[in-house]
Tab-separated table of C-alpha atoms (C1' of nucleotides) in Angstrom:
chain	number	residue	atom	x	y	z
A	1	MET	CA	10.657	-8.564	-3.060
A	2	ILE	CA	12.558	-7.274	-0.094
A	3	GLU	CA	14.757	-4.249	-0.585
A	4	LYS	CA	18.337	-4.677	0.580
A	5	LEU	CA	19.418	-1.365	1.964
A	6	ASP	CA	22.799	0.204	2.131
A	7	ARG	CA	23.733	1.621	5.538
A	8	ARG	CA	23.611	5.096	4.057
A	9	GLN	CA	20.098	4.538	2.754
A	10	LYS	CA	18.948	3.138	6.060
A	11	TYR	CA	20.306	6.205	7.805
A	12	THR	CA	18.710	8.597	5.323
A	13	ARG	CA	15.276	7.072	5.669
A	14	LYS	CA	15.561	6.841	9.423
A	15	VAL	CA	16.393	10.498	9.981
A	16	LEU	CA	13.845	11.656	7.427
A	17	LYS	CA	11.142	9.699	9.205
A	18	GLU	CA	12.184	11.008	12.600
A	19	SER	CA	12.309	14.539	11.334
A	20	PHE	CA	8.870	14.151	9.820
A	21	ILE	CA	7.297	12.852	13.022
A	22	LYS	CA	8.902	15.718	14.910
A	23	ARG	CA	7.395	18.254	12.520
A	24	MET	CA	4.045	16.573	12.787
A	25	GLN	CA	3.989	17.228	16.504
A	26	GLU	CA	3.759	20.899	15.653
A	27	LYS	CA	1.622	21.117	12.542
A	28	PRO	CA	-0.638	19.113	10.275
A	29	LEU	CA	0.651	17.054	7.394
A	30	SER	CA	-0.568	19.563	4.819
A	31	ALA	CA	1.618	22.299	6.296
A	32	ILE	CA	4.826	20.259	6.369
A	33	THR	CA	7.253	20.954	3.532
A	34	ILE	CA	9.887	18.662	2.084
A	35	LYS	CA	12.390	21.471	2.481
A	36	GLU	CA	11.985	21.767	6.233
A	37	VAL	CA	11.967	18.015	6.802
A	38	CYS	CA	15.255	17.748	4.892
A	39	GLU	CA	16.841	20.686	6.673
A	40	SER	CA	15.967	19.421	10.111
A	41	ALA	CA	17.211	15.946	9.132
A	42	ASP	CA	20.320	17.429	7.511
A	43	ILE	CA	19.668	15.524	4.315
A	44	ASN	CA	19.938	17.029	0.884
A	45	ARG	CA	16.635	17.696	-0.798
A	46	SER	CA	17.715	15.808	-3.912
A	47	THR	CA	18.288	12.773	-1.762
A	48	PHE	CA	14.732	12.983	-0.498
A	49	TYR	CA	13.436	12.503	-4.011
A	50	SER	CA	15.489	9.382	-4.558
A	51	HIS	CA	13.637	7.794	-1.634
A	52	TYR	CA	10.152	9.290	-1.705
A	53	LYS	CA	7.867	10.670	-4.348
A	54	ASP	CA	6.533	13.467	-2.171
A	55	ILE	CA	5.713	14.267	1.434
A	56	TYR	CA	2.627	12.064	1.366
A	57	ASP	CA	4.701	9.125	0.212
A	58	LEU	CA	6.945	9.540	3.244
A	59	ALA	CA	3.937	9.779	5.547
A	60	PHE	CA	2.440	6.739	3.885
A	61	GLN	CA	5.510	4.608	4.502
A	62	ILE	CA	5.700	5.563	8.173
A	63	GLU	CA	2.047	4.784	8.624
A	64	ASP	CA	2.322	1.492	6.831
A	65	ASN	CA	4.758	0.036	9.332
A	66	ILE	CA	2.249	0.607	12.078
A	67	ILE	CA	-0.651	-0.658	9.997
A	68	GLU	CA	1.253	-3.893	9.394
A	69	ASP	CA	1.902	-4.377	13.097
A	70	ILE	CA	-1.710	-3.752	13.973
A	71	SER	CA	-2.878	-6.066	11.245
A	72	ALA	CA	-0.601	-8.810	12.536
A	73	THR	CA	-2.006	-8.378	16.038
A	74	LEU	CA	-5.570	-8.609	14.770
A	75	SER	CA	-4.845	-11.720	12.728
A	76	ALA	CA	-3.373	-13.539	15.688
A	77	TYR	CA	-6.804	-13.964	17.248
A	78	ASN	CA	-9.792	-16.042	16.384
A	79	TYR	CA	-12.807	-13.828	16.168
A	80	SER	CA	-15.362	-16.515	16.176
A	81	LYS	CA	-14.388	-17.061	19.776
A	82	ASN	CA	-16.141	-14.360	21.656
A	83	GLU	CA	-13.810	-14.414	24.642
A	84	GLU	CA	-10.885	-13.519	22.488
A	85	ALA	CA	-12.337	-10.158	21.415
A	86	LEU	CA	-11.463	-8.583	24.716
A	87	GLN	CA	-8.000	-10.131	24.766
A	88	MET	CA	-7.318	-8.864	21.279
A	89	THR	CA	-8.413	-5.343	22.089
A	90	GLU	CA	-6.185	-5.379	25.104
A	91	LYS	CA	-3.252	-6.631	23.057
A	92	LEU	CA	-3.797	-3.876	20.534
A	93	LEU	CA	-3.851	-1.214	23.201
A	94	GLU	CA	-0.683	-2.611	24.695
A	95	TYR	CA	0.999	-2.284	21.326
A	96	ILE	CA	-0.085	1.335	21.120
A	97	ALA	CA	1.131	1.991	24.641
A	98	GLU	CA	4.516	0.529	23.729
A	99	ASN	CA	4.778	2.651	20.601
A	100	ARG	CA	3.491	5.631	22.422
A	101	ASP	CA	5.564	8.274	20.651
A	102	SER	CA	4.703	7.639	17.042
A	103	CYS	CA	1.164	6.465	17.758
A	104	GLN	CA	0.384	9.505	19.831
A	105	THR	CA	1.481	11.775	16.992
A	106	LEU	CA	-0.165	9.826	14.188
A	107	PHE	CA	-3.461	9.627	16.048
A	108	SER	CA	-3.413	13.265	17.098
A	109	GLU	CA	-5.297	16.088	15.387
A	110	HIS	CA	-2.186	16.736	13.295
A	111	GLY	CA	-2.118	13.125	12.211
A	112	ASP	CA	-3.052	12.086	8.723
A	113	PRO	CA	-6.788	11.401	8.603
A	114	ARG	CA	-6.120	8.826	5.896
A	115	PHE	CA	-4.037	6.879	8.388
A	116	GLN	CA	-6.744	7.036	10.986
A	117	LYS	CA	-9.189	5.916	8.359
A	118	LYS	CA	-6.944	3.023	7.393
A	119	VAL	CA	-6.726	1.814	10.981
A	120	MET	CA	-10.453	2.199	11.278
A	121	MET	CA	-11.074	0.170	8.132
A	122	LEU	CA	-8.789	-2.537	9.420
A	123	ALA	CA	-10.760	-2.766	12.636
A	124	HIS	CA	-13.997	-2.499	10.679
A	125	THR	CA	-13.130	-5.441	8.417
A	126	HIS	CA	-12.151	-7.629	11.327
A	127	LEU	CA	-15.293	-6.674	13.192
A	128	LEU	CA	-17.475	-7.553	10.225
A	129	LYS	CA	-16.004	-11.033	10.254
A	130	THR	CA	-16.950	-11.479	13.885
A	131	LEU	CA	-20.424	-10.106	13.419
A	132	GLU	CA	-21.116	-12.374	10.503
A	133	VAL	CA	-19.774	-15.453	12.192
A	134	GLU	CA	-21.449	-15.130	15.533
A	135	ASN	CA	-24.549	-13.181	14.687
A	136	THR	CA	-26.475	-14.291	11.670
A	137	ASN	CA	-29.641	-12.554	12.729
A	138	VAL	CA	-28.501	-8.971	12.459
A	139	PRO	CA	-31.340	-7.066	10.813
A	140	TYR	CA	-29.515	-4.113	9.342
A	141	ASN	CA	-26.584	-4.183	7.065
A	142	SER	CA	-23.749	-5.064	9.441
A	143	GLU	CA	-21.794	-2.376	7.635
A	144	TYR	CA	-23.415	0.298	9.769
A	145	LEU	CA	-22.924	-1.571	13.026
A	146	SER	CA	-19.319	-2.245	12.349
A	147	LEU	CA	-18.565	1.318	11.255
A	148	TYR	CA	-20.232	2.631	14.366
A	149	ILE	CA	-18.242	0.434	16.690
A	150	ALA	CA	-14.912	0.851	14.913
A	151	ASN	CA	-15.114	4.628	14.878
A	152	GLY	CA	-16.445	4.988	18.362
A	153	SER	CA	-13.653	2.791	19.632
A	154	ILE	CA	-10.912	4.561	17.739
A	155	HIS	CA	-11.931	7.880	19.177
A	156	VAL	CA	-11.935	6.484	22.660
A	157	VAL	CA	-8.366	5.349	22.015
A	158	GLN	CA	-7.509	8.735	20.539
A	159	HIS	CA	-8.802	10.470	23.636
A	160	TRP	CA	-6.954	8.014	25.820
A	161	LEU	CA	-3.661	8.809	24.037
A	162	LYS	CA	-4.316	12.534	24.074
A	163	SER	CA	-5.137	12.731	27.746
A	164	GLY	CA	-1.990	10.933	28.823
A	165	MET	CA	-3.082	7.304	29.056
A	166	LYS	CA	-4.253	7.436	32.634
A	167	GLU	CA	-6.203	4.204	32.350
A	168	SER	CA	-4.572	0.832	31.747
A	169	PRO	CA	-4.931	-0.889	28.368
A	170	LYS	CA	-7.114	-3.434	30.147
A	171	GLU	CA	-9.518	-0.822	31.432
A	172	ILE	CA	-9.920	0.792	28.030
A	173	ALA	CA	-10.342	-2.582	26.365
A	174	GLU	CA	-13.148	-3.384	28.780
A	175	LEU	CA	-14.816	-0.037	28.231
A	176	ILE	CA	-14.750	-0.468	24.463
A	177	THR	CA	-16.046	-4.010	24.584
A	178	LYS	CA	-18.875	-3.049	26.911
A	179	LEU	CA	-19.948	-0.105	24.771
A	180	ALA	CA	-20.005	-2.252	21.672
A	181	LYS	CA	-22.062	-4.959	23.302
A	182	ARG	CA	-24.556	-3.100	25.352
A	183	GLY	CA	-24.005	0.611	24.761
A	184	LEU	CA	-24.892	3.028	27.477
A	185	SER	CA	-27.055	0.511	29.252
A	186	SER	CA	-23.822	-1.148	30.395
A	187	PHE	CA	-23.429	1.728	32.778
A	188	SER	CA	-26.919	2.275	34.069
A	189	ASP	CA	-28.670	0.704	37.057
A	190	THR	CA	-31.894	0.082	35.258
A	191	PRO	CA	-32.136	-3.046	33.163
A	192	PRO	CA	-31.856	-2.372	29.458
A	193	MET	CA	-35.072	-1.676	27.646
A	194	PHE	CA	-36.117	-3.907	24.835
A	195	SER	CA	-37.395	-1.166	22.600
A	196	ILE	CA	-36.587	2.472	22.448
B	1	MET	CA	-21.743	43.397	14.227
B	2	ILE	CA	-23.397	42.281	11.047
B	3	GLU	CA	-21.622	42.942	7.779
B	4	LYS	CA	-23.696	44.798	5.235
B	5	LEU	CA	-22.711	43.490	1.863
B	6	ASP	CA	-22.699	45.141	-1.489
B	7	ARG	CA	-24.331	43.137	-4.286
B	8	ARG	CA	-20.923	42.736	-5.891
B	9	GLN	CA	-19.472	41.324	-2.714
B	10	LYS	CA	-22.358	38.932	-2.266
B	11	TYR	CA	-21.838	37.681	-5.797
B	12	THR	CA	-18.097	37.298	-5.372
B	13	ARG	CA	-18.419	35.246	-2.197
B	14	LYS	CA	-21.226	33.178	-3.623
B	15	VAL	CA	-19.368	32.074	-6.741
B	16	LEU	CA	-16.142	31.510	-4.846
B	17	LYS	CA	-17.940	29.240	-2.402
B	18	GLU	CA	-19.662	27.354	-5.197
B	19	SER	CA	-16.436	26.956	-7.087
B	20	PHE	CA	-14.715	25.675	-3.960
B	21	ILE	CA	-17.373	23.037	-3.237
B	22	LYS	CA	-17.155	21.939	-6.857
B	23	ARG	CA	-13.392	21.497	-6.587
B	24	MET	CA	-13.790	19.610	-3.349
B	25	GLN	CA	-15.863	17.001	-5.094
B	26	GLU	CA	-12.741	16.057	-6.999
B	27	LYS	CA	-9.878	16.474	-4.582
B	28	PRO	CA	-9.072	17.084	-0.924
B	29	LEU	CA	-8.873	20.535	0.584
B	30	SER	CA	-5.078	20.412	0.737
B	31	ALA	CA	-4.827	19.997	-3.026
B	32	ILE	CA	-7.131	22.888	-3.908
B	33	THR	CA	-5.366	26.093	-4.931
B	34	ILE	CA	-6.652	29.639	-4.702
B	35	LYS	CA	-5.704	30.096	-8.332
B	36	GLU	CA	-7.955	27.355	-9.630
B	37	VAL	CA	-10.897	28.343	-7.426
B	38	CYS	CA	-10.659	31.895	-8.759
B	39	GLU	CA	-10.320	30.812	-12.364
B	40	SER	CA	-13.318	28.504	-12.245
B	41	ALA	CA	-15.335	31.226	-10.497
B	42	ASP	CA	-14.050	33.849	-12.927
B	43	ILE	CA	-12.981	36.099	-10.098
B	44	ASN	CA	-9.685	37.927	-9.975
B	45	ARG	CA	-7.183	36.450	-7.577
B	46	SER	CA	-6.617	39.846	-5.930
B	47	THR	CA	-10.306	39.976	-5.160
B	48	PHE	CA	-10.059	36.650	-3.371
B	49	TYR	CA	-7.625	38.155	-0.905
B	50	SER	CA	-9.935	41.025	-0.075
B	51	HIS	CA	-12.489	38.482	1.129
B	52	TYR	CA	-10.498	35.580	2.517
B	53	LYS	CA	-7.123	35.177	4.132
B	54	ASP	CA	-6.363	31.878	2.424
B	55	ILE	CA	-8.076	28.771	1.145
B	56	TYR	CA	-8.656	27.478	4.676
B	57	ASP	CA	-10.418	30.682	5.597
B	58	LEU	CA	-12.831	30.169	2.701
B	59	ALA	CA	-13.416	26.559	3.732
B	60	PHE	CA	-13.924	27.670	7.309
B	61	GLN	CA	-16.630	30.148	6.382
B	62	ILE	CA	-18.550	27.638	4.290
B	63	GLU	CA	-18.385	25.123	7.090
B	64	ASP	CA	-19.472	27.627	9.685
B	65	ASN	CA	-22.837	28.239	8.058
B	66	ILE	CA	-23.629	24.575	8.381
B	67	ILE	CA	-22.279	24.351	11.904
B	68	GLU	CA	-24.586	27.185	12.915
B	69	ASP	CA	-27.609	25.465	11.424
B	70	ILE	CA	-26.785	22.209	13.132
B	71	SER	CA	-26.206	23.964	16.417
B	72	ALA	CA	-29.560	25.687	16.168
B	73	THR	CA	-31.275	22.361	15.550
B	74	LEU	CA	-29.581	20.804	18.553
B	75	SER	CA	-30.506	23.686	20.811
B	76	ALA	CA	-34.172	23.468	19.907
B	77	TYR	CA	-34.555	20.287	21.911
B	78	ASN	CA	-34.611	19.507	25.562
B	79	TYR	CA	-32.120	16.803	26.286
B	80	SER	CA	-33.319	15.996	29.728
B	81	LYS	CA	-36.399	14.618	28.041
B	82	ASN	CA	-35.368	11.234	26.818
B	83	GLU	CA	-38.061	10.962	24.164
B	84	GLU	CA	-36.738	14.009	22.418
B	85	ALA	CA	-33.337	12.493	21.687
B	86	LEU	CA	-34.739	10.424	18.853
B	87	GLN	CA	-36.758	13.319	17.487
B	88	MET	CA	-33.731	15.555	17.502
B	89	THR	CA	-31.580	13.011	15.718
B	90	GLU	CA	-34.255	12.657	13.112
B	91	LYS	CA	-34.529	16.414	12.677
B	92	LEU	CA	-30.782	16.642	12.223
B	93	LEU	CA	-30.755	13.947	9.583
B	94	GLU	CA	-33.582	15.678	7.778
B	95	TYR	CA	-31.530	18.846	7.682
B	96	ILE	CA	-28.629	16.941	6.182
B	97	ALA	CA	-30.900	15.298	3.644
B	98	GLU	CA	-32.228	18.705	2.615
B	99	ASN	CA	-28.730	20.116	2.246
B	100	ARG	CA	-27.571	17.015	0.525
B	101	ASP	CA	-25.150	18.625	-1.922
B	102	SER	CA	-22.905	20.557	0.399
B	103	CYS	CA	-23.216	18.098	3.281
B	104	GLN	CA	-22.326	15.153	1.105
B	105	THR	CA	-19.172	16.903	-0.061
B	106	LEU	CA	-18.132	18.247	3.319
B	107	PHE	CA	-18.613	14.877	5.004
B	108	SER	CA	-16.873	12.946	2.233
B	109	GLU	CA	-13.294	11.716	2.311
B	110	HIS	CA	-12.309	14.948	0.564
B	111	GLY	CA	-14.017	16.970	3.243
B	112	ASP	CA	-12.108	18.922	5.838
B	113	PRO	CA	-11.456	16.680	8.843
B	114	ARG	CA	-11.551	19.776	11.016
B	115	PHE	CA	-15.135	20.327	9.951
B	116	GLN	CA	-16.045	16.764	10.717
B	117	LYS	CA	-14.346	17.170	14.066
B	118	LYS	CA	-16.284	20.357	14.757
B	119	VAL	CA	-19.600	18.653	14.064
B	120	MET	CA	-18.527	15.783	16.227
B	121	MET	CA	-17.598	18.075	19.126
B	122	LEU	CA	-20.927	19.800	18.831
B	123	ALA	CA	-22.745	16.486	19.116
B	124	HIS	CA	-20.352	15.430	21.854
B	125	THR	CA	-21.053	18.496	23.984
B	126	HIS	CA	-24.787	18.125	23.629
B	127	LEU	CA	-24.562	14.454	24.455
B	128	LEU	CA	-22.560	15.153	27.599
B	129	LYS	CA	-25.364	17.380	28.798
B	130	THR	CA	-27.869	14.568	28.363
B	131	LEU	CA	-25.666	12.008	30.017
B	132	GLU	CA	-25.096	14.196	33.000
B	133	VAL	CA	-28.715	15.131	33.407
B	134	GLU	CA	-30.316	11.753	33.077
B	135	ASN	CA	-27.593	9.461	34.237
B	136	THR	CA	-25.811	10.460	37.382
B	137	ASN	CA	-24.493	6.997	38.029
B	138	VAL	CA	-22.117	6.716	35.089
B	139	PRO	CA	-18.953	5.126	36.439
B	140	TYR	CA	-16.390	6.257	33.900
B	141	ASN	CA	-15.695	9.741	32.818
B	142	SER	CA	-18.673	10.469	30.571
B	143	GLU	CA	-16.127	11.985	28.210
B	144	TYR	CA	-15.305	8.553	26.837
B	145	LEU	CA	-18.916	7.491	26.488
B	146	SER	CA	-19.895	10.647	24.710
B	147	LEU	CA	-16.923	10.562	22.337
B	148	TYR	CA	-17.681	6.970	21.494
B	149	ILE	CA	-21.310	7.653	20.684
B	150	ALA	CA	-20.712	10.909	18.809
B	151	ASN	CA	-18.055	9.436	16.566
B	152	GLY	CA	-19.799	6.189	15.954
B	153	SER	CA	-22.937	8.086	14.994
B	154	ILE	CA	-21.175	10.511	12.700
B	155	HIS	CA	-19.614	7.711	10.745
B	156	VAL	CA	-22.918	5.997	10.353
B	157	VAL	CA	-24.231	9.255	8.898
B	158	GLN	CA	-21.150	9.566	6.706
B	159	HIS	CA	-21.709	6.082	5.335
B	160	TRP	CA	-25.381	6.850	4.829
B	161	LEU	CA	-24.518	9.936	2.764
B	162	LYS	CA	-21.842	8.137	0.809
B	163	SER	CA	-23.976	5.158	-0.098
B	164	GLY	CA	-26.784	7.290	-1.472
B	165	MET	CA	-29.123	7.694	1.510
B	166	LYS	CA	-31.132	4.565	0.868
B	167	GLU	CA	-32.608	4.573	4.347
B	168	SER	CA	-34.939	7.289	5.610
B	169	PRO	CA	-33.731	9.811	8.193
B	170	LYS	CA	-36.089	8.110	10.646
B	171	GLU	CA	-34.510	4.703	10.134
B	172	ILE	CA	-30.991	6.013	10.632
B	173	ALA	CA	-32.074	7.987	13.668
B	174	GLU	CA	-33.489	4.817	15.192
B	175	LEU	CA	-30.376	2.841	14.382
B	176	ILE	CA	-28.136	5.429	16.012
B	177	THR	CA	-30.288	5.728	19.086
B	178	LYS	CA	-30.438	1.975	19.522
B	179	LEU	CA	-26.694	1.553	19.173
B	180	ALA	CA	-26.035	4.243	21.721
B	181	LYS	CA	-28.430	2.793	24.243
B	182	ARG	CA	-27.889	-0.881	23.986
B	183	GLY	CA	-25.097	-1.475	21.495
B	184	LEU	CA	-25.032	-4.670	19.543
B	185	SER	CA	-27.393	-6.367	21.950
B	186	SER	CA	-30.171	-4.322	20.378
B	187	PHE	CA	-29.898	-6.590	17.387
B	188	SER	CA	-29.450	-9.996	18.899
B	189	ASP	CA	-32.045	-12.552	19.966
B	190	THR	CA	-30.340	-13.442	23.179
B	191	PRO	CA	-30.962	-11.177	26.149
B	192	PRO	CA	-28.088	-8.844	26.896
B	193	MET	CA	-25.507	-10.099	29.310
B	194	PHE	CA	-24.914	-8.213	32.475
B	195	SER	CA	-21.170	-8.523	32.429
B	196	ILE	CA	-18.816	-9.139	29.591
C	1	DT	C1'	-29.381	60.994	-13.141
C	2	DA	C1'	-25.217	62.757	-11.819
C	3	DT	C1'	-22.020	62.262	-8.016
C	4	DT	C1'	-19.529	59.796	-4.773
C	5	DA	C1'	-17.867	55.748	-2.842
C	6	DT	C1'	-16.222	51.374	-3.218
C	7	DA	C1'	-15.488	46.897	-5.317
C	8	DA	C1'	-13.302	44.302	-9.022
C	9	DT	C1'	-9.737	44.025	-12.408
C	10	DA	C1'	-5.193	43.922	-14.551
C	11	DA	C1'	-0.456	43.722	-14.469
C	12	DA	C1'	3.702	43.595	-12.223
C	13	DC	C1'	6.774	41.992	-8.733
C	14	DT	C1'	8.925	39.344	-4.783
C	15	DG	C1'	9.182	35.205	-2.409
C	16	DT	C1'	8.973	30.266	-1.387
C	17	DG	C1'	8.688	25.584	-2.258
C	18	DT	C1'	8.735	21.939	-5.976
C	19	DG	C1'	10.763	18.780	-8.874
C	20	DT	C1'	14.604	17.729	-12.004
C	21	DT	C1'	19.326	17.444	-13.817
C	22	DG	C1'	24.297	16.776	-14.162
C	23	DA	C1'	28.683	17.059	-12.207
C	24	DT	C1'	31.269	16.121	-7.907
C	25	DT	C1'	32.325	14.032	-3.560
C	26	DA	C1'	31.976	10.453	-0.110
C	27	DA	C1'	30.919	6.030	1.721
C	28	DT	C1'	30.282	0.991	1.150
C	29	DT	C1'	31.368	-3.494	-0.090
C	30	DA	C1'	33.516	-7.200	-2.385
D	1	DT	C1'	42.332	-1.017	-3.392
D	2	DA	C1'	38.962	-0.761	-7.064
D	3	DA	C1'	34.391	-0.629	-8.440
D	4	DT	C1'	29.955	0.615	-7.219
D	5	DT	C1'	26.512	3.275	-5.515
D	6	DA	C1'	24.651	6.897	-2.549
D	7	DA	C1'	24.693	11.629	-1.021
D	8	DT	C1'	25.816	16.348	-2.001
D	9	DC	C1'	25.946	20.669	-4.400
D	10	DA	C1'	24.509	24.111	-7.501
D	11	DA	C1'	21.699	25.540	-10.923
D	12	DC	C1'	17.441	25.643	-13.322
D	13	DA	C1'	12.439	26.137	-14.840
D	14	DC	C1'	8.098	26.276	-12.888
D	15	DA	C1'	3.848	27.084	-10.236
D	16	DC	C1'	1.400	29.236	-6.774
D	17	DA	C1'	1.234	32.607	-2.916
D	18	DG	C1'	0.660	37.024	-1.413
D	19	DT	C1'	1.099	42.093	-2.071
D	20	DT	C1'	0.854	46.542	-4.456
D	21	DT	C1'	-0.778	50.251	-7.486
D	22	DA	C1'	-3.249	52.196	-11.066
D	23	DT	C1'	-7.418	51.655	-13.699
D	24	DT	C1'	-12.104	50.355	-14.712
D	25	DA	C1'	-16.741	49.085	-13.496
D	26	DT	C1'	-20.565	48.953	-10.538
D	27	DA	C1'	-23.507	50.174	-6.690
D	28	DA	C1'	-25.647	53.341	-3.372
D	29	DT	C1'	-27.698	57.749	-2.660
D	30	DA	C1'	-28.608	62.714	-2.705
DNA sequence: TATTATAATAAACTGTGTGTTGATTAATTA
DNA sequence: TAATTAATCAACACACAGTTTATTATAATA
């Protein structure tokens, strides 16, 4: 069921969301009050409550738009095909680069950890699929492997965003893919050892 | 300057900390009020303020004890010696296993993300040292590599704690070390590729 | 153990944000 | 233009934060 929104409602939600993101550039979610978001958006506080349950509900709805976009990007690729993993990662990073403003804020230290967790779980689930399809001989519970890779990767992206995106999406995508596949040995001269 | 504490003060802080951890098992930091912590600890709210600035200050002090312990463990090992990396990881996991109760809560989804970040940065810094000592030919900024490994590892530990610590500290230590060194290729039959 | 010092308590008070309600005003759309 | 619906305004009860002051209880120590 798709909501049909009045122009006024569209405007209200738009400015509330913008005001919220602006606040989040300065302080963490838990320190942001409904009152200040409304004041800076010039929207009556009563109106806020006819759109959102509380401040977390507003945050949730902002985050969800991005989650949906990311999910769509992930679904567009076939994971059983190994070559597409790199392409997909690159595509994802390009999306983030395009939506620099909101992504940078949501992934920052002020960002909602639940959001970051959601993105991570999305990546995690997709990774699990790949691992199970292409690698049936994984000894440990793939759960651990996938969590490791998803979280490592997300923090690389986080650092990339934080430090001003000096590298291209392609470069970061390659770095992430290499680390997942061969870890540190990707970057050393010596051939990888077969036992530690 | 070491604070010399009255018995009464020791008791007050002890029960407040215990009460806080108990609350945190049920809800996130941001939802915990000073009022409820004091009531469940049977300590007057005024007394709370003579010990802590606010609820975050209390959280901070609990977390700091653990941070110090972890830091001490990390410092006890020589990172330039490759063999010790595994030993150290194991030692760290043993510490966590011993302090199961508080660690499990602090690392859970209700736990303070700042704490988790602090632990991560600690691991990150120590890792950087190793990387720089033993691997001078790392092409990228080691920052990325270290962040990747530290975060991946922490989430493996988090999952381990959450799912009831079925594996031994040794097993998890080996898993983490393998993933860092050779990534997924540690677990596949086929020899690792030299380019992706 | 009696004295002194200090910590904890109790009660009151101000302040700030929350969440709700009902009447009023303004904008939208058909 | 009329009917509908959204936003505003003002007022309210409520909960928790943070501070203050006087009082009571406990600990350290001479």
